[in-house]
Amino acid sequence: MKVPGFLKVKISFAWTLVAATLSSTAGERVSIYFGSGCFWGRQKDFADVEKQVLGRSSAEVTSLVGYAGGHPEAVKRRACYYHAPHDLIYENQGHAEVTQVDLMGETVEDLERQMASFSEKFFTQFVRTARGMQRTDPQDRGPGYRTLVGIPGGMSPSASEGDMFKVFASKNVNHMDLVEGEGSEDDVVNTVFVMDSNKFPFYPAEMFHQFHDGLGHRFPEDYTQELRATQVRLGRVKPTGCPEHGVDPHKHLVVHTLEVDDL
């Protein structure tokens, strides 16, 4: 049977869309999170790695700030900043502020190369002191700002995702103590708690925290406004069910408070 020309065009266009979808979802995708003090500046660091080192576009950036590391017995369905009810506040659940990024590639080697780039950046976020390596924002102290990394499987290698802990440890130029995390740890100088992210998952932070200015200084608008807007349009930055409270420094508008669902 002869197929009309216009139908051939439609079929061809449909297959092009299918192929594009398959291409965009092909390969491995592994989420890793890093915590080292206030997450505002850390998100900028990792977004810069994604764009400047890995060559990702604004639409391909995966860096998101959030909370992780709380002991499973203390964790609720969501983690929130300090404007939330007491039992939902991230620090009261044993979480720390973290930034999550995605490793994306066709092979384990691709994933490991990206892990190496993120790990190198992570270990630049410290300064040497008489007591050991200290975060660059020492004014933020306590369990909510402790240093940690979240890797699927923790310190154990994965046949499909590679030995991400080995890659991470190989970039430990500071010779910091790498300790297996059990959840809700204290803030210990010169120590990185290694969490199994399968047991200690990531909880995204509120919208007003995403792509925020740094402590005491502003980041470029292509980061705080344009990149943030792209991530909102893509649905990656979205309401979490936690209160969105305060002033959004990127729009200079008061952010309305959202109701928190009852647990």
Tab-separated table of C-alpha atoms in Angstrom:
chain	number	residue	atom	x	y	z
A	1	MET	CA	0.000	0.000	0.000
A	2	LYS	CA	1.277	3.405	-0.936
A	3	VAL	CA	1.655	5.716	2.071
A	4	PRO	CA	0.718	9.383	1.474
A	5	GLY	CA	3.592	11.840	1.676
A	6	PHE	CA	2.151	13.822	4.597
A	7	LEU	CA	1.778	10.582	6.610
A	8	LYS	CA	5.398	9.669	5.913
A	9	VAL	CA	6.412	13.023	7.358
A	10	LYS	CA	4.313	12.416	10.490
A	11	ILE	CA	5.739	8.919	10.950
A	12	SER	CA	9.283	10.174	10.432
A	13	PHE	CA	8.729	12.992	12.957
A	14	ALA	CA	7.257	10.560	15.503
A	15	TRP	CA	10.245	8.233	15.218
A	16	THR	CA	12.583	11.201	15.597
A	17	LEU	CA	10.891	12.064	18.905
A	18	VAL	CA	11.108	8.456	20.080
A	19	ALA	CA	14.789	8.262	19.165
A	20	ALA	CA	15.512	11.526	20.983
A	21	THR	CA	13.726	10.266	24.087
A	22	LEU	CA	15.610	6.983	24.054
A	23	SER	CA	18.892	8.794	23.539
A	24	SER	CA	18.281	11.155	26.449
A	25	THR	CA	17.510	8.279	28.826
A	26	ALA	CA	20.168	5.857	27.608
A	27	GLY	CA	23.142	4.938	29.751
A	28	GLU	CA	23.729	5.026	33.473
A	29	ARG	CA	22.659	7.764	35.879
A	30	VAL	CA	23.927	7.748	39.449
A	31	SER	CA	23.143	10.338	42.100
A	32	ILE	CA	25.824	11.420	44.592
A	33	TYR	CA	25.564	14.039	47.327
A	34	PHE	CA	28.249	16.082	49.040
A	35	GLY	CA	28.035	18.128	52.235
A	36	SER	CA	30.577	20.607	53.576
A	37	GLY	CA	28.923	23.464	55.406
A	38	CYS	CA	26.353	25.879	53.972
A	39	PHE	CA	24.959	24.447	50.756
A	40	TRP	CA	24.506	27.772	48.930
A	41	GLY	CA	28.135	28.148	47.911
A	42	ARG	CA	28.628	24.424	47.419
A	43	GLN	CA	25.835	24.236	44.849
A	44	LYS	CA	27.562	26.971	42.847
A	45	ASP	CA	30.831	25.018	42.990
A	46	PHE	CA	29.265	21.841	41.656
A	47	ALA	CA	27.134	23.599	39.034
A	48	ASP	CA	30.355	25.188	37.771
A	49	VAL	CA	31.937	21.729	37.489
A	50	GLU	CA	28.951	20.534	35.488
A	51	LYS	CA	29.096	23.441	33.032
A	52	GLN	CA	32.795	24.268	32.852
A	53	VAL	CA	34.422	20.843	33.286
A	54	LEU	CA	31.788	18.376	32.084
A	55	GLY	CA	30.411	20.661	29.371
A	56	ARG	CA	26.781	20.401	30.415
A	57	SER	CA	24.208	22.955	29.318
A	58	SER	CA	21.911	24.789	31.751
A	59	ALA	CA	19.215	22.228	30.956
A	60	GLU	CA	21.615	19.388	31.783
A	61	VAL	CA	22.775	20.762	35.157
A	62	THR	CA	21.686	18.432	37.962
A	63	SER	CA	23.012	20.190	41.089
A	64	LEU	CA	20.312	20.573	43.730
A	65	VAL	CA	20.619	21.454	47.402
A	66	GLY	CA	18.887	19.455	50.079
A	67	TYR	CA	19.264	17.457	53.257
A	68	ALA	CA	20.599	13.967	53.987
A	69	GLY	CA	22.312	11.770	56.556
A	70	GLY	CA	19.704	11.502	59.281
A	71	HIS	CA	19.333	8.200	61.130
A	72	PRO	CA	16.432	6.232	59.583
A	73	GLU	CA	14.608	6.028	62.923
A	74	ALA	CA	14.500	9.833	63.141
A	75	VAL	CA	13.645	10.650	59.525
A	76	LYS	CA	10.201	11.869	58.452
A	77	ARG	CA	8.649	11.921	54.992
A	78	ARG	CA	10.268	15.288	54.273
A	79	ALA	CA	13.021	17.487	55.625
A	80	CYS	CA	12.584	21.237	55.918
A	81	TYR	CA	14.451	24.387	56.886
A	82	TYR	CA	13.935	26.171	60.206
A	83	HIS	CA	10.570	27.721	59.266
A	84	ALA	CA	8.841	24.321	59.530
A	85	PRO	CA	7.312	22.539	62.534
A	86	HIS	CA	9.943	21.277	64.985
A	87	ASP	CA	9.888	17.605	63.989
A	88	LEU	CA	10.275	18.418	60.275
A	89	ILE	CA	13.348	20.650	60.659
A	90	TYR	CA	16.225	18.904	58.930
A	91	GLU	CA	18.709	19.220	61.781
A	92	ASN	CA	16.194	17.778	64.245
A	93	GLN	CA	16.036	14.698	62.014
A	94	GLY	CA	19.826	14.357	62.043
A	95	HIS	CA	20.313	15.598	58.482
A	96	ALA	CA	23.064	17.848	57.141
A	97	GLU	CA	22.944	20.356	54.296
A	98	VAL	CA	24.135	18.723	51.062
A	99	THR	CA	24.266	19.202	47.295
A	100	GLN	CA	23.249	16.322	45.047
A	101	VAL	CA	24.627	15.840	41.533
A	102	ASP	CA	24.096	13.174	38.894
A	103	LEU	CA	26.762	11.156	37.125
A	104	MET	CA	25.610	10.383	33.582
A	105	GLY	CA	27.316	8.217	30.997
A	106	GLU	CA	27.312	5.157	28.793
A	107	THR	CA	30.037	3.309	30.692
A	108	VAL	CA	31.326	2.865	34.212
A	109	GLU	CA	34.449	4.742	33.119
A	110	ASP	CA	32.285	7.752	32.194
A	111	LEU	CA	30.719	7.737	35.646
A	112	GLU	CA	34.064	7.401	37.388
A	113	ARG	CA	35.575	10.306	35.435
A	114	GLN	CA	32.696	12.533	36.461
A	115	MET	CA	32.950	11.344	40.068
A	116	ALA	CA	36.630	12.287	39.997
A	117	SER	CA	35.791	15.835	38.828
A	118	PHE	CA	33.194	16.377	41.551
A	119	SER	CA	35.469	14.843	44.198
A	120	GLU	CA	38.368	17.101	43.224
A	121	LYS	CA	36.133	20.140	43.699
A	122	PHE	CA	34.836	18.804	47.024
A	123	PHE	CA	38.310	18.534	48.524
A	124	THR	CA	39.082	22.168	47.591
A	125	GLN	CA	36.366	23.298	49.998
A	126	PHE	CA	38.638	23.082	53.065
A	127	VAL	CA	41.565	24.968	54.603
A	128	ARG	CA	44.361	23.545	56.722
A	129	THR	CA	44.394	24.388	60.446
A	130	ALA	CA	46.295	23.146	63.495
A	131	ARG	CA	43.405	20.738	64.169
A	132	GLY	CA	43.234	19.418	60.602
A	133	MET	CA	41.174	20.378	57.575
A	134	GLN	CA	38.381	22.858	58.281
A	135	ARG	CA	35.527	23.916	55.995
A	136	THR	CA	35.803	27.310	54.348
A	137	ASP	CA	32.761	28.557	56.314
A	138	PRO	CA	33.759	27.649	59.903
A	139	GLN	CA	31.059	29.933	61.307
A	140	ASP	CA	28.515	27.276	60.301
A	141	ARG	CA	29.062	24.649	62.963
A	142	GLY	CA	27.138	21.690	64.269
A	143	PRO	CA	25.679	18.442	62.917
A	144	GLY	CA	23.578	20.257	60.305
A	145	TYR	CA	26.764	21.416	58.586
A	146	ARG	CA	28.952	18.344	59.032
A	147	THR	CA	31.085	16.991	56.216
A	148	LEU	CA	29.766	13.941	54.358
A	149	VAL	CA	29.380	12.256	51.001
A	150	GLY	CA	26.517	10.024	49.902
A	151	ILE	CA	27.319	7.180	47.480
A	152	PRO	CA	25.074	4.258	46.484
A	153	GLY	CA	26.512	1.375	48.512
A	154	GLY	CA	28.685	3.689	50.609
A	155	MET	CA	32.205	2.274	50.799
A	156	SER	CA	31.263	-0.881	48.850
A	157	PRO	CA	31.874	-1.057	45.076
A	158	SER	CA	29.081	-1.728	42.585
A	159	ALA	CA	29.462	-3.927	39.517
A	160	SER	CA	27.158	-1.684	37.454
A	161	GLU	CA	28.100	1.727	38.873
A	162	GLY	CA	31.821	1.308	39.566
A	163	ASP	CA	33.809	1.827	42.731
A	164	MET	CA	32.799	5.413	43.427
A	165	PHE	CA	34.226	5.372	46.931
A	166	LYS	CA	37.638	4.369	45.578
A	167	VAL	CA	37.494	7.259	43.111
A	168	PHE	CA	36.428	9.642	45.878
A	169	ALA	CA	39.181	8.451	48.216
A	170	SER	CA	41.801	8.837	45.490
A	171	LYS	CA	41.075	12.587	45.407
A	172	ASN	CA	41.497	12.991	49.169
A	173	VAL	CA	44.598	15.172	48.849
A	174	ASN	CA	43.873	16.581	52.306
A	175	HIS	CA	44.279	13.149	53.942
A	176	MET	CA	41.040	13.607	55.824
A	177	ASP	CA	39.561	10.733	57.819
A	178	LEU	CA	36.964	8.843	55.764
A	179	VAL	CA	34.547	7.191	58.182
A	180	GLU	CA	31.557	4.991	57.414
A	181	GLY	CA	28.426	6.916	58.374
A	182	GLU	CA	25.711	5.425	60.547
A	183	GLY	CA	23.388	8.434	60.523
A	184	SER	CA	22.936	11.587	62.606
A	185	GLU	CA	26.660	12.052	63.262
A	186	ASP	CA	28.172	15.036	65.051
A	187	ASP	CA	30.303	17.673	63.326
A	188	VAL	CA	33.889	16.410	63.504
A	189	VAL	CA	36.871	18.366	62.193
A	190	ASN	CA	38.975	16.647	59.506
A	191	THR	CA	36.386	13.875	59.056
A	192	VAL	CA	34.194	12.966	56.084
A	193	PHE	CA	31.318	10.623	56.854
A	194	VAL	CA	30.687	8.259	53.941
A	195	MET	CA	26.970	7.488	53.703
A	196	ASP	CA	25.257	4.724	51.771
A	197	SER	CA	22.737	6.861	49.894
A	198	ASN	CA	20.504	3.815	49.437
A	199	LYS	CA	20.005	3.848	53.221
A	200	PHE	CA	20.368	7.603	53.739
A	201	PRO	CA	18.530	9.228	50.807
A	202	PHE	CA	18.520	12.828	49.641
A	203	TYR	CA	15.620	15.168	50.440
A	204	PRO	CA	15.456	18.254	48.176
A	205	ALA	CA	15.460	21.643	49.880
A	206	GLU	CA	12.906	24.381	49.422
A	207	MET	CA	12.754	26.382	46.198
A	208	PHE	CA	14.148	29.543	47.766
A	209	HIS	CA	17.396	27.741	48.644
A	210	GLN	CA	18.076	26.569	45.085
A	211	PHE	CA	20.715	28.577	43.131
A	212	HIS	CA	20.921	31.085	45.970
A	213	ASP	CA	23.498	33.819	46.365
A	214	GLY	CA	26.518	33.054	48.530
A	215	LEU	CA	27.037	34.070	52.136
A	216	GLY	CA	27.829	37.781	52.045
A	217	HIS	CA	28.202	38.029	48.284
A	218	ARG	CA	26.147	37.707	45.130
A	219	PHE	CA	26.666	35.192	42.374
A	220	PRO	CA	26.170	36.166	38.705
A	221	GLU	CA	22.593	36.491	37.475
A	222	ASP	CA	23.146	33.793	34.864
A	223	TYR	CA	23.344	31.464	37.856
A	224	THR	CA	20.855	32.900	40.366
A	225	GLN	CA	18.206	33.848	37.816
A	226	GLU	CA	18.707	32.273	34.394
A	227	LEU	CA	19.905	28.835	35.501
A	228	ARG	CA	17.350	28.776	38.310
A	229	ALA	CA	14.543	29.689	35.880
A	230	THR	CA	15.623	26.892	33.530
A	231	GLN	CA	15.524	24.374	36.361
A	232	VAL	CA	12.067	25.582	37.445
A	233	ARG	CA	10.740	25.237	33.882
A	234	LEU	CA	12.109	21.696	33.706
A	235	GLY	CA	10.377	20.807	36.969
A	236	ARG	CA	13.601	20.041	38.851
A	237	VAL	CA	13.136	22.958	41.225
A	238	LYS	CA	9.633	22.652	42.646
A	239	PRO	CA	7.683	22.839	45.913
A	240	THR	CA	8.640	20.204	48.460
A	241	GLY	CA	5.711	20.543	50.845
A	242	CYS	CA	7.862	22.551	53.252
A	243	PRO	CA	7.251	26.254	54.004
A	244	GLU	CA	8.680	28.643	51.428
A	245	HIS	CA	9.321	31.485	53.837
A	246	GLY	CA	11.146	34.808	53.634
A	247	VAL	CA	12.418	37.016	50.845
A	248	ASP	CA	13.615	35.581	47.555
A	249	PRO	CA	16.873	37.484	46.883
A	250	HIS	CA	16.651	36.773	43.152
A	251	LYS	CA	13.257	38.380	42.613
A	252	HIS	CA	13.121	40.749	45.604
A	253	LEU	CA	9.654	39.482	46.365
A	254	VAL	CA	8.201	37.994	49.507
A	255	VAL	CA	7.740	34.266	49.057
A	256	HIS	CA	4.393	33.082	50.308
A	257	THR	CA	4.353	30.423	52.984
A	258	LEU	CA	3.071	27.047	51.839
A	259	GLU	CA	1.085	24.827	54.128
A	260	VAL	CA	2.873	21.743	55.404
A	261	ASP	CA	0.811	18.588	55.064
A	262	ASP	CA	0.017	16.732	58.233
A	263	LEU	CA	2.076	13.609	58.706
